Coordinates of C-alpha atoms and ligand atoms in Angstrom, one line a residue:
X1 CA 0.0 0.0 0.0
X2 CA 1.6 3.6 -0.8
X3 CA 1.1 6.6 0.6
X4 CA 1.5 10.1 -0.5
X5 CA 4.1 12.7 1.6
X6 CA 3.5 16.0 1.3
X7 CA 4.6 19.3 1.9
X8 CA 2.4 22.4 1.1
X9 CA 3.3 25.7 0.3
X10 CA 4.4 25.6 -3.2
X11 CA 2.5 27.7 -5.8
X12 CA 2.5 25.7 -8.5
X13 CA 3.5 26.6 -12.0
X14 CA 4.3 25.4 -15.4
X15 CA 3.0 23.4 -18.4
X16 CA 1.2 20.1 -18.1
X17 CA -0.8 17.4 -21.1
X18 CA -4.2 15.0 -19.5
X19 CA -4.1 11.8 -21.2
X20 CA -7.1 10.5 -22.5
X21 CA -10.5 10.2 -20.7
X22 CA -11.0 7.9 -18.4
X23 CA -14.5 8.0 -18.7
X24 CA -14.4 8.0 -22.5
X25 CA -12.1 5.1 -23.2
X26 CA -13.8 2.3 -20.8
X27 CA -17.0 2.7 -22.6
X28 CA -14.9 2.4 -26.0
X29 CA -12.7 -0.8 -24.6
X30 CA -16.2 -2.6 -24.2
X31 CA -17.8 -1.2 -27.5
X32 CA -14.5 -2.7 -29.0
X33 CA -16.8 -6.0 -28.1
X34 CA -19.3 -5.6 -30.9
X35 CA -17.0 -5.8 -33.7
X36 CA -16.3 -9.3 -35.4
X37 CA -13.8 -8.6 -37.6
X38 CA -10.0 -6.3 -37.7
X39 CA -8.0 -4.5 -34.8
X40 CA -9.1 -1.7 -32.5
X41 CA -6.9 1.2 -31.7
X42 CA -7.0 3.5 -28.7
X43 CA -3.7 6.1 -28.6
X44 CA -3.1 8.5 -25.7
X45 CA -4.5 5.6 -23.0
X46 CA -3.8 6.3 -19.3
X47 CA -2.2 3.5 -17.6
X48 CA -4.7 3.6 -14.5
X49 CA -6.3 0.9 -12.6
X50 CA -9.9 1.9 -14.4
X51 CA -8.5 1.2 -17.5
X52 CA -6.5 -2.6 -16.8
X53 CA -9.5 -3.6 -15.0
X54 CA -11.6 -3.3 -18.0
X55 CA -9.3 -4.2 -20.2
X56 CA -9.0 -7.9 -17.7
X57 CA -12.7 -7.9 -18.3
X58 CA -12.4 -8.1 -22.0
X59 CA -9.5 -10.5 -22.4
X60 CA -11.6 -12.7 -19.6
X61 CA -14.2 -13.1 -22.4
X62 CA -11.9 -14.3 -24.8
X63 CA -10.8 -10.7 -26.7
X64 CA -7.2 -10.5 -27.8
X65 CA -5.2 -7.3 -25.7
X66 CA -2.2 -5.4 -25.8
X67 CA -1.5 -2.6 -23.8
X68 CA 2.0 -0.7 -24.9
X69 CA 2.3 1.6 -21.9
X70 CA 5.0 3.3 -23.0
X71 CA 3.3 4.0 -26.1
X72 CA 0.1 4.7 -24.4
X73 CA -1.6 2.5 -27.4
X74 CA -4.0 -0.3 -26.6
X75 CA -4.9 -3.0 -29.6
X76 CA -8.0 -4.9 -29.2
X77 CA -9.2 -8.0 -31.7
X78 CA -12.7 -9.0 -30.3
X79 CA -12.9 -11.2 -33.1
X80 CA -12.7 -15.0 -31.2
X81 CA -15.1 -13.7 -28.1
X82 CA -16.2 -16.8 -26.7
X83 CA -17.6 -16.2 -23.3
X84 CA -20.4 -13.7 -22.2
X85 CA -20.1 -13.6 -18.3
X86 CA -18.4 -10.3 -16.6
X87 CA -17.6 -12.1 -12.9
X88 CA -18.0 -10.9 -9.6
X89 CA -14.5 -10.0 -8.6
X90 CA -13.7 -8.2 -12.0
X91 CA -16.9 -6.0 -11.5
X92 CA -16.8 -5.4 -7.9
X93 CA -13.5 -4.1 -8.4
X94 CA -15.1 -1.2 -11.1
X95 CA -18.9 -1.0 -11.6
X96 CA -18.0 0.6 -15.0
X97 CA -17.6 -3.3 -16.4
X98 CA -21.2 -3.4 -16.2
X99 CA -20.8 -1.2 -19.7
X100 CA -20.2 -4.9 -21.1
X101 CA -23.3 -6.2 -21.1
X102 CA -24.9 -3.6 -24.0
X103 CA -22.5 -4.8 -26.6
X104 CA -22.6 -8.3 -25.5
X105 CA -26.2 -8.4 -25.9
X106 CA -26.4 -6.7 -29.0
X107 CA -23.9 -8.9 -31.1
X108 CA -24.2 -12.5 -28.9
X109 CA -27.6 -11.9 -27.8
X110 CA -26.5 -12.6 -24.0
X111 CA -24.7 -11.5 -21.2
X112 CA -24.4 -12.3 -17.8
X113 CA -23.3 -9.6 -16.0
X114 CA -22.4 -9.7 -12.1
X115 CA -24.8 -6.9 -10.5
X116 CA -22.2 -3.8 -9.7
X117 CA -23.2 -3.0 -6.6
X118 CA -23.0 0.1 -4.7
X119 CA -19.8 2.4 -3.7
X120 CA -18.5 4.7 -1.1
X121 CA -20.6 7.8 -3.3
X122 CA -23.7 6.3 -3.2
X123 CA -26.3 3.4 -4.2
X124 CA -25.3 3.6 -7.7
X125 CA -28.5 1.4 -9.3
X126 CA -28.3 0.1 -12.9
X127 CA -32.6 0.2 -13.0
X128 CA -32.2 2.5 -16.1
X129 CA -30.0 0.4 -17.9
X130 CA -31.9 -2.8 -17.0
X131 CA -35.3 -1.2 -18.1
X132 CA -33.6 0.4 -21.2
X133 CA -32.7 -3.5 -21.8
X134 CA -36.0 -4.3 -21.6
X135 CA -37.9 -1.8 -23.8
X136 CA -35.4 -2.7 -26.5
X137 CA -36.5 -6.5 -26.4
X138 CA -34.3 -8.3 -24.0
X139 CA -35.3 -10.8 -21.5
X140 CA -33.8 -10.1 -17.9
X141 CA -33.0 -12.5 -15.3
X142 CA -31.7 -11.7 -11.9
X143 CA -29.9 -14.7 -10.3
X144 CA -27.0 -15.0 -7.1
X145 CA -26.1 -11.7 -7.8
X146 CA -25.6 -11.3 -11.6
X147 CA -27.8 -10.2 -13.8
X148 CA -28.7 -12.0 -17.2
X149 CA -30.4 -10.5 -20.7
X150 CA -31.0 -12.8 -23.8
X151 CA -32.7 -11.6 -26.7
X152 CA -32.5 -12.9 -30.3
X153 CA -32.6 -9.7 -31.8
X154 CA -32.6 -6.0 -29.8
X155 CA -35.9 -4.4 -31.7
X156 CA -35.5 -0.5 -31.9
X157 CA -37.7 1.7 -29.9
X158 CA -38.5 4.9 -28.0
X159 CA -37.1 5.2 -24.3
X160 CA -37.0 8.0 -22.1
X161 CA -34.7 7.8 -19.0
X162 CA -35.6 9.2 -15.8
X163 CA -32.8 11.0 -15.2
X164 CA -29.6 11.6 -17.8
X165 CA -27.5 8.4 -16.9
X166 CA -23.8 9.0 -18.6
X167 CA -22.8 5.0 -18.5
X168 CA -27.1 4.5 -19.1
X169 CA -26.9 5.9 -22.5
X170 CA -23.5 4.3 -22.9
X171 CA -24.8 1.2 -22.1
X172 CA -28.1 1.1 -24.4
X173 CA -26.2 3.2 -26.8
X174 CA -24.0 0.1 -27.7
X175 CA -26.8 -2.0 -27.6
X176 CA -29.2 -0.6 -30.1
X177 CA -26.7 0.1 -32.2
X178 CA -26.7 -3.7 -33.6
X179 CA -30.9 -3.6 -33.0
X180 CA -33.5 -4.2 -35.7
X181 CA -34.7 -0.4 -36.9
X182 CA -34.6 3.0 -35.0
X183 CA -34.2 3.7 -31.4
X184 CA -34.6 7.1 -29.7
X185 CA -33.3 7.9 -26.4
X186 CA -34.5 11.1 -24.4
X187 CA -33.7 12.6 -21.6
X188 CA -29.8 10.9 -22.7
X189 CA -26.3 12.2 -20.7
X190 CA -24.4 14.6 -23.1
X191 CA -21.3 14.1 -21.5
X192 CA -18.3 14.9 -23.8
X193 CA -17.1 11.2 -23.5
X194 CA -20.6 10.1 -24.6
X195 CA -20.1 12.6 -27.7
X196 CA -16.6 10.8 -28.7
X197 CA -18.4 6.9 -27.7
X198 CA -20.4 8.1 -30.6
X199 CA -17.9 9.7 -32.5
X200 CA -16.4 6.1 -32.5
X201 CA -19.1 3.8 -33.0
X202 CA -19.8 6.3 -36.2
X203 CA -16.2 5.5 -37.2
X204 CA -17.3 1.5 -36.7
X205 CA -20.2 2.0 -39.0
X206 CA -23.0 2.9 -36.7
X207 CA -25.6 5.3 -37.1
X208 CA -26.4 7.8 -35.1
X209 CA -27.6 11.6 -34.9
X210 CA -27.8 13.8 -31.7
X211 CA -25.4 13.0 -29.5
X212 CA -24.3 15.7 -27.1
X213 CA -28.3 16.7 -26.9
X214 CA -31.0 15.1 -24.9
X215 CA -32.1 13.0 -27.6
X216 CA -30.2 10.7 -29.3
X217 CA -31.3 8.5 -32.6
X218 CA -30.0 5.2 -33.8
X219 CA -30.7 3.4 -36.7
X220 CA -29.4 -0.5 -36.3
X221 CA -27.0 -1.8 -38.8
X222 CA -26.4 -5.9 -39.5
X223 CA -22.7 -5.2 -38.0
X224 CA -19.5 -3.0 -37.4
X225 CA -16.1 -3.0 -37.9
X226 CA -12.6 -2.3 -35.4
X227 CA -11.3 0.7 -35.9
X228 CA -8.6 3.3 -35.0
X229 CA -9.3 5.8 -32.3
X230 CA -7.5 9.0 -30.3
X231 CA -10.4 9.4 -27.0
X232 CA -11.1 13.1 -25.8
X233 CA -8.4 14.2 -23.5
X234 CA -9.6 13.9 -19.8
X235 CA -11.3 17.1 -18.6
X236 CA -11.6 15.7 -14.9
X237 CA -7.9 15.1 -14.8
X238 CA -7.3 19.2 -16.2
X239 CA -10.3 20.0 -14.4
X240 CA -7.5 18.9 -11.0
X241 CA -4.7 20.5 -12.1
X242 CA -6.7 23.7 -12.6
X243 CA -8.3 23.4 -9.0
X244 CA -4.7 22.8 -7.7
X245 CA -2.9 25.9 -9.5
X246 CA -6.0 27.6 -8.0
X247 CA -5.7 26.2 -4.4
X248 CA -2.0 27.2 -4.3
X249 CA -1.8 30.8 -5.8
X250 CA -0.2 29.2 -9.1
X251 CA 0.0 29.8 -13.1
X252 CA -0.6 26.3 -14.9
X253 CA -1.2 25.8 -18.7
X254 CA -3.0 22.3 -19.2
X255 CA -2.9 20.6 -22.8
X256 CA -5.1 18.2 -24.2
X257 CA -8.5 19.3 -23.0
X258 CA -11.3 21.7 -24.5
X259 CA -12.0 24.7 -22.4
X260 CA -15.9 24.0 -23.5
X261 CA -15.3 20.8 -22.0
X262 CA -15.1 22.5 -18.6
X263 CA -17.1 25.6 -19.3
X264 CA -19.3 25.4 -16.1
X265 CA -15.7 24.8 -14.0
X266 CA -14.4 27.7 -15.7
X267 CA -17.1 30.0 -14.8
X268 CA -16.5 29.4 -11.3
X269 CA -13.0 29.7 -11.6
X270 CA -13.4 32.9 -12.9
X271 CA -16.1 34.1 -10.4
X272 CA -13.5 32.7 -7.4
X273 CA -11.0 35.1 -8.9
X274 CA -9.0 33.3 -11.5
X275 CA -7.6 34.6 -14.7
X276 CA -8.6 32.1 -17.6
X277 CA -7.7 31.8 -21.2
X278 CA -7.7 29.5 -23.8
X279 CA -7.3 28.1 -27.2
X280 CA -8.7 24.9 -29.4
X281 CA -7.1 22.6 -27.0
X282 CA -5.4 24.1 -23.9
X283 CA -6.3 26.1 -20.9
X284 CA -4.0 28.2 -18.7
X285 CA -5.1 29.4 -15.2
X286 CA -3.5 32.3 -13.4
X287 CA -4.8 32.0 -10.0
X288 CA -4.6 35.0 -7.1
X289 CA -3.4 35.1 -4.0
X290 CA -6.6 34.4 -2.3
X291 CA -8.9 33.3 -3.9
X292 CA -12.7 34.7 -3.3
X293 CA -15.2 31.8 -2.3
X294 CA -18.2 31.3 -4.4
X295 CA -21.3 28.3 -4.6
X296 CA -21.4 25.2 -6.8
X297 CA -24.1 23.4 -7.6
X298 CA -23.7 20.0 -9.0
X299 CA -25.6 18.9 -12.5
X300 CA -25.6 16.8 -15.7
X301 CA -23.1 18.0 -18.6
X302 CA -23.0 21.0 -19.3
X303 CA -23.7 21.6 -15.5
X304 CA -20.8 21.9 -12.8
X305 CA -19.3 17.7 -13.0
X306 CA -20.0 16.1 -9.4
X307 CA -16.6 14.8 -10.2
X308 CA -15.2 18.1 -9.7
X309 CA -16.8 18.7 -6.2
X310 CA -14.4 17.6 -3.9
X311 CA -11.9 19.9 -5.5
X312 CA -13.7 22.5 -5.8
X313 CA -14.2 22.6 -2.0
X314 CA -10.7 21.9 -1.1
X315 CA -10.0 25.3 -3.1
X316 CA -13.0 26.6 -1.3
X317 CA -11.4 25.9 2.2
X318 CA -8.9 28.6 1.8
X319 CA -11.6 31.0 -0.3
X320 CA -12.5 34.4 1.2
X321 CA -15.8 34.4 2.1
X322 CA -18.5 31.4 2.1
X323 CA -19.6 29.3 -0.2
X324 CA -22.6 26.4 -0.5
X325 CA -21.9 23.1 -2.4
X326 CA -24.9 21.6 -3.8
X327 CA -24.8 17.6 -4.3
X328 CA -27.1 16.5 -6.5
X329 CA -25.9 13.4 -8.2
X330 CA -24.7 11.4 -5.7
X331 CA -26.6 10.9 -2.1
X332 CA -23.1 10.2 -0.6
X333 CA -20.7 12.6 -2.0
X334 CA -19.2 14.4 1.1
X335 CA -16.9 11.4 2.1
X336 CA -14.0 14.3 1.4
X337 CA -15.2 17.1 4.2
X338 CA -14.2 15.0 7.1
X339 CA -11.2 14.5 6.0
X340 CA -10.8 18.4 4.9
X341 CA -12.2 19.2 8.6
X342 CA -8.7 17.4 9.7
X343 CA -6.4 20.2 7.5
X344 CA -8.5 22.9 9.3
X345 CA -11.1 23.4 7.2
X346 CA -14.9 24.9 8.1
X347 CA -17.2 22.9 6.6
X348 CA -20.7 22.0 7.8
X349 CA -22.9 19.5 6.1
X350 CA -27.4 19.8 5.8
X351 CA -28.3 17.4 3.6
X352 CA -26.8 17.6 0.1
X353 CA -25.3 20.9 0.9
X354 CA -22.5 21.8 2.2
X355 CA -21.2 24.8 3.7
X356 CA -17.4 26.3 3.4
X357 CA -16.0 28.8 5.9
X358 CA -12.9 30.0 4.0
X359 CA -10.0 30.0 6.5
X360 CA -6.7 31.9 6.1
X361 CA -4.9 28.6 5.7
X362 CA -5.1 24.8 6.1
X363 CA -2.3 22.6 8.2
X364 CA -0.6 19.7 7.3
X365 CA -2.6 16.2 8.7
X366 CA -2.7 12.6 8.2
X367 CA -5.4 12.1 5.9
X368 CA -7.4 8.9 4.1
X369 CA -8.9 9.0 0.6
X370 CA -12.2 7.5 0.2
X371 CA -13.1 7.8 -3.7
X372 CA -10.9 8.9 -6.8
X373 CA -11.8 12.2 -6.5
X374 CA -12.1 12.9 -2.8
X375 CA -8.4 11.2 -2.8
X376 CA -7.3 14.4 -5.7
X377 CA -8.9 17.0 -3.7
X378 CA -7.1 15.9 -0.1
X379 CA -3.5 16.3 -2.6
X380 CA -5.0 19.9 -3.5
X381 CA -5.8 20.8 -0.1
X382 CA -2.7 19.2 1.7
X383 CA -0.6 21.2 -1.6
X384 CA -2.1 24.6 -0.3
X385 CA -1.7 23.5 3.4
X386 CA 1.4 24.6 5.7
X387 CA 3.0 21.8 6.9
X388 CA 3.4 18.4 6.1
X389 CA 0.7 15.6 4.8
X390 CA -0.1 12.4 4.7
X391 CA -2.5 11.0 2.6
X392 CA -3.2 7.2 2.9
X393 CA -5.0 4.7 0.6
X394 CA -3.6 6.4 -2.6
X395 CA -5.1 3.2 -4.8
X396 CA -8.2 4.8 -5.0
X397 CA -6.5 7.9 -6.7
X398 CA -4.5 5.6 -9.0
X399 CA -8.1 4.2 -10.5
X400 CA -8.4 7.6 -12.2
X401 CA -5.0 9.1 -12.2
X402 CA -1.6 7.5 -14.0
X403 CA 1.0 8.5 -11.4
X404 CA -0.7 11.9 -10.3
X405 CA 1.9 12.3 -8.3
X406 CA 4.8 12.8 -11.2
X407 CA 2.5 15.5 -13.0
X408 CA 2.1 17.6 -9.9
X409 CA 6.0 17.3 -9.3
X410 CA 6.4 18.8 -12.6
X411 CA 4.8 21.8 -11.7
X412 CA 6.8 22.1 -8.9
X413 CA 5.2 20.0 -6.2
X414 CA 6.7 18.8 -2.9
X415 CA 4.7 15.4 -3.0
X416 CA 6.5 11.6 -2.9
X417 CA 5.1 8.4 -3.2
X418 CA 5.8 6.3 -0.2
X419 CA 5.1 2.6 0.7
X420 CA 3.1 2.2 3.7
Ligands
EPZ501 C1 -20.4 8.2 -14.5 O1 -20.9 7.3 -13.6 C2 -18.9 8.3 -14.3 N1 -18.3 7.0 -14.4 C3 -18.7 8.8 -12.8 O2 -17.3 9.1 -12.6 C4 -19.4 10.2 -12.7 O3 -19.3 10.6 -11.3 C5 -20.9 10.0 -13.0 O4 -21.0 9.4 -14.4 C6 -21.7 11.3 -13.0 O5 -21.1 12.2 -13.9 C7 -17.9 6.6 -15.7 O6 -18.2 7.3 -16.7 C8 -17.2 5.3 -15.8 P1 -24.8 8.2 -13.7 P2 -22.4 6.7 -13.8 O7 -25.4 7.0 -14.2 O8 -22.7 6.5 -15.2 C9 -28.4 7.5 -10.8 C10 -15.2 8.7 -11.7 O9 -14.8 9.4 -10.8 N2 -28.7 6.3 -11.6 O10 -24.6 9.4 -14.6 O11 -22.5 5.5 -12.9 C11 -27.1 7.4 -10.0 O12 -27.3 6.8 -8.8 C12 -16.7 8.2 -11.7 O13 -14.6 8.5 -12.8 C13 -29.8 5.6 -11.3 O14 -30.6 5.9 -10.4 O15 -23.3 7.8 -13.2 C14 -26.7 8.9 -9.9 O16 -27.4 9.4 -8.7 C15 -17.2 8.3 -10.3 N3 -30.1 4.5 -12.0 C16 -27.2 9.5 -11.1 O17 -28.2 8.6 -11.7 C17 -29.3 4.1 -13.1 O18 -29.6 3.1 -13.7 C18 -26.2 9.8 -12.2 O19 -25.5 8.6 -12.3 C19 -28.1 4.8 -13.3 C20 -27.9 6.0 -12.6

């Protein structure tokens, strides 16, 4: 187990490139399932946790995979798939595997899928993908813990989600693409990552119009074909090293991501005092020397990314002034402010909102991530902290980050990996 040492008071500066999207390249490692012939390409991959779990899940059901991680290129032949069961230990250790069982479905017409369960940020239900299943044909079975859909043929059809769902439409995205006629989804997640899933199921020979809106129309083809693919670069991994040039008084330039990608972020950057500019695929931050504190509410795309919370409240720790957080994704999304209440931060939690004091300065603790994101934001905070930090159970921040550590030291952290 490794922990991270460090020692705040560094403003950072500097140039820094995100890889690609986590969040975009796990749905297109299992949409890499529904071709039956050639080679799939992914360039830019991040060697994180996230991404070799799923890739285990693939090769488990018989797909051919190389991951060059010097490279950053993964090659995928799906070609001689011979099994359709995503196990238990695979998916409990990332729920996004359950983003197996649309293209499974659609091209072997079963999948048997272990049941994700829940996580440390909340119930996490599948109900809309299941249901989505159903409308479009398939038969579902719920047995010991996995869930099972057969269907000869996936029939198109209108469904409307309850709520936008980013690995919902994922999910039924890759199954209807291999249905029998049109499906329309509404009320569909138009997530950026969902945009470039669609971008490369195009490229396979899919058809699709509307993605990035709230409806979303696919007309089923007989099959598809591998392709080549660069993913989106990773706006939650900018998205951190914007909140951490912030928390720390610092100038950062980060390459590889959008600024629309982040708009909402950016807005509040700017409101909490921030100098931003931009160009086609960059973003620099100039940050002040106190920042000035501001509230976040949490949303769908384009809203403000619930993945972003955390760190928005570390930087909001140290804000002049008070600011609210607003929840609403997750039920259990605060997991980070006890932790932050340990580096001297004034945070008091009603419900789904949260409330931040801003203090003149945080001090150095011995801290415990609980989530990816709640693990980036304790780095932010214990960066912008006096003092020295400890932050334990650093696995869960090397899910979503490839060595976050060696970025932030190139922009002039004081932060070591250690082994516990
Ligand atoms: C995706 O999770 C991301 N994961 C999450 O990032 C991110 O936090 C989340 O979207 C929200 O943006 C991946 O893309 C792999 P949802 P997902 O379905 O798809 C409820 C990270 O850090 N819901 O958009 O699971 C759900 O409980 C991770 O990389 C249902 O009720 O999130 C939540 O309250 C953490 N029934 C809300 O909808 C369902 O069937 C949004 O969840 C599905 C979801």
């Amino acid at each position: 187990m490794y922990y991270f040492a460090v020692e705040g008071g560094t403003r950072l500066s500097g140039e820094i490139s995100v890889g690609a999207s986590k969040n975009a390249v796990l749905p297109m490692i299992a949409a890499s399932l529904l071709a039956d012939r050639g080679t799939t390409v992914l360039k830019n991959v991040p060697n994180n946790a996230d991404v070799r779990t799923m890739l285990a899940v693939i090769s488990q059901l018989g797909a051919e995979v190389d991951f060059d991680k010097k490279s950053h290129k993964v090659t995928i032949d799906a070609s001689r798939v011979n099994s359709y069961e995503a196990p238990y230990d695979l998916v409990k250790k990332m729920r996004a595997s359950f983003l197996v069982m649309g293209p499974l479905l659609a091209r072997f017409g079963v999948a048997r899928v272990s049941q994700p369960g829940g996580c440390a940020i909340g119930a996490r239900p599948v109900d809309q993908h299941i249901r989505g299943f159903q409308k479009l044909g398939a038969k579902i079975s719920e047995t010991h813990g996995y869930t099972v859909a057969k269907a000869k043929r996936l029939r198109g059809t209108v469904l409307h989600f309850d709520r936008p769902t980013h690995t919902g439409t994922e999910n039924i995205l890759m199954s209807a693409v291999l249905a029998e006629g049109k499906t329309v989804i509404i009320n569909a997640a138009q997530d950026p990552e969902v945009v470039d899933l669609c971008e490369f199921l195009k490229k396979m020979g899919a058809k699709i119009e509307g993605a990035g809106t709230s409806r979303i129309t696919i007309r089923g083809v007989s099959s598809l074909k591998a392709v080549e693919h660069k993913p989106i670069g990773d706006r939650l991994e900018a998205g951190t090293f914007l909140f951490a040039a912030a928390a720390t008084g610092g100038k950062v330039k980060v390459r590889g991501c959008p600024p629309e990608h982040l708009s909402a972020v950016l807005f509040k950057l700017e409101d909490m005092g921030a100098k931003i500019t931009g160009g086609r695929n960059w973003i620099e931050i100039s940050a002040p020397r106190r920042l000035k504190s501001t509230d976040i509410i949490t949303d769908p795309y384009p809203g403000f990314p619930t993945d972003l919370q955390a760190l928005a409240m570390a930087a909001l720790s140290i804000a002049e002034g008070t600011g609210v957080v607003w929840e609403r994704i997750f039920e259990n999304r605060f997991l980070h402010v006890m932790e932050l209440q340990r580096l001297g931060a004034n945070i008091t939690i009603l419900g789904d909102r949260a409330t931040i004091i801003g203090v003149d300065s945080l001090s150095g603790a011995n801290v415990m991530a609980s989530d990816i994101r709640a693990g980036a934001a304790l780095v932010i905070a214990a960066m912008s902290a006096k003092g020295k930090s400890k932050i334990s159970r650093v696995y869960h921040i090397d899910r979503g980050y490839e060595r976050l550590e060696k970025k932030l030291q190139k922009l002039g952290a004081k932060i070591k990996r250690k082994e516990e």
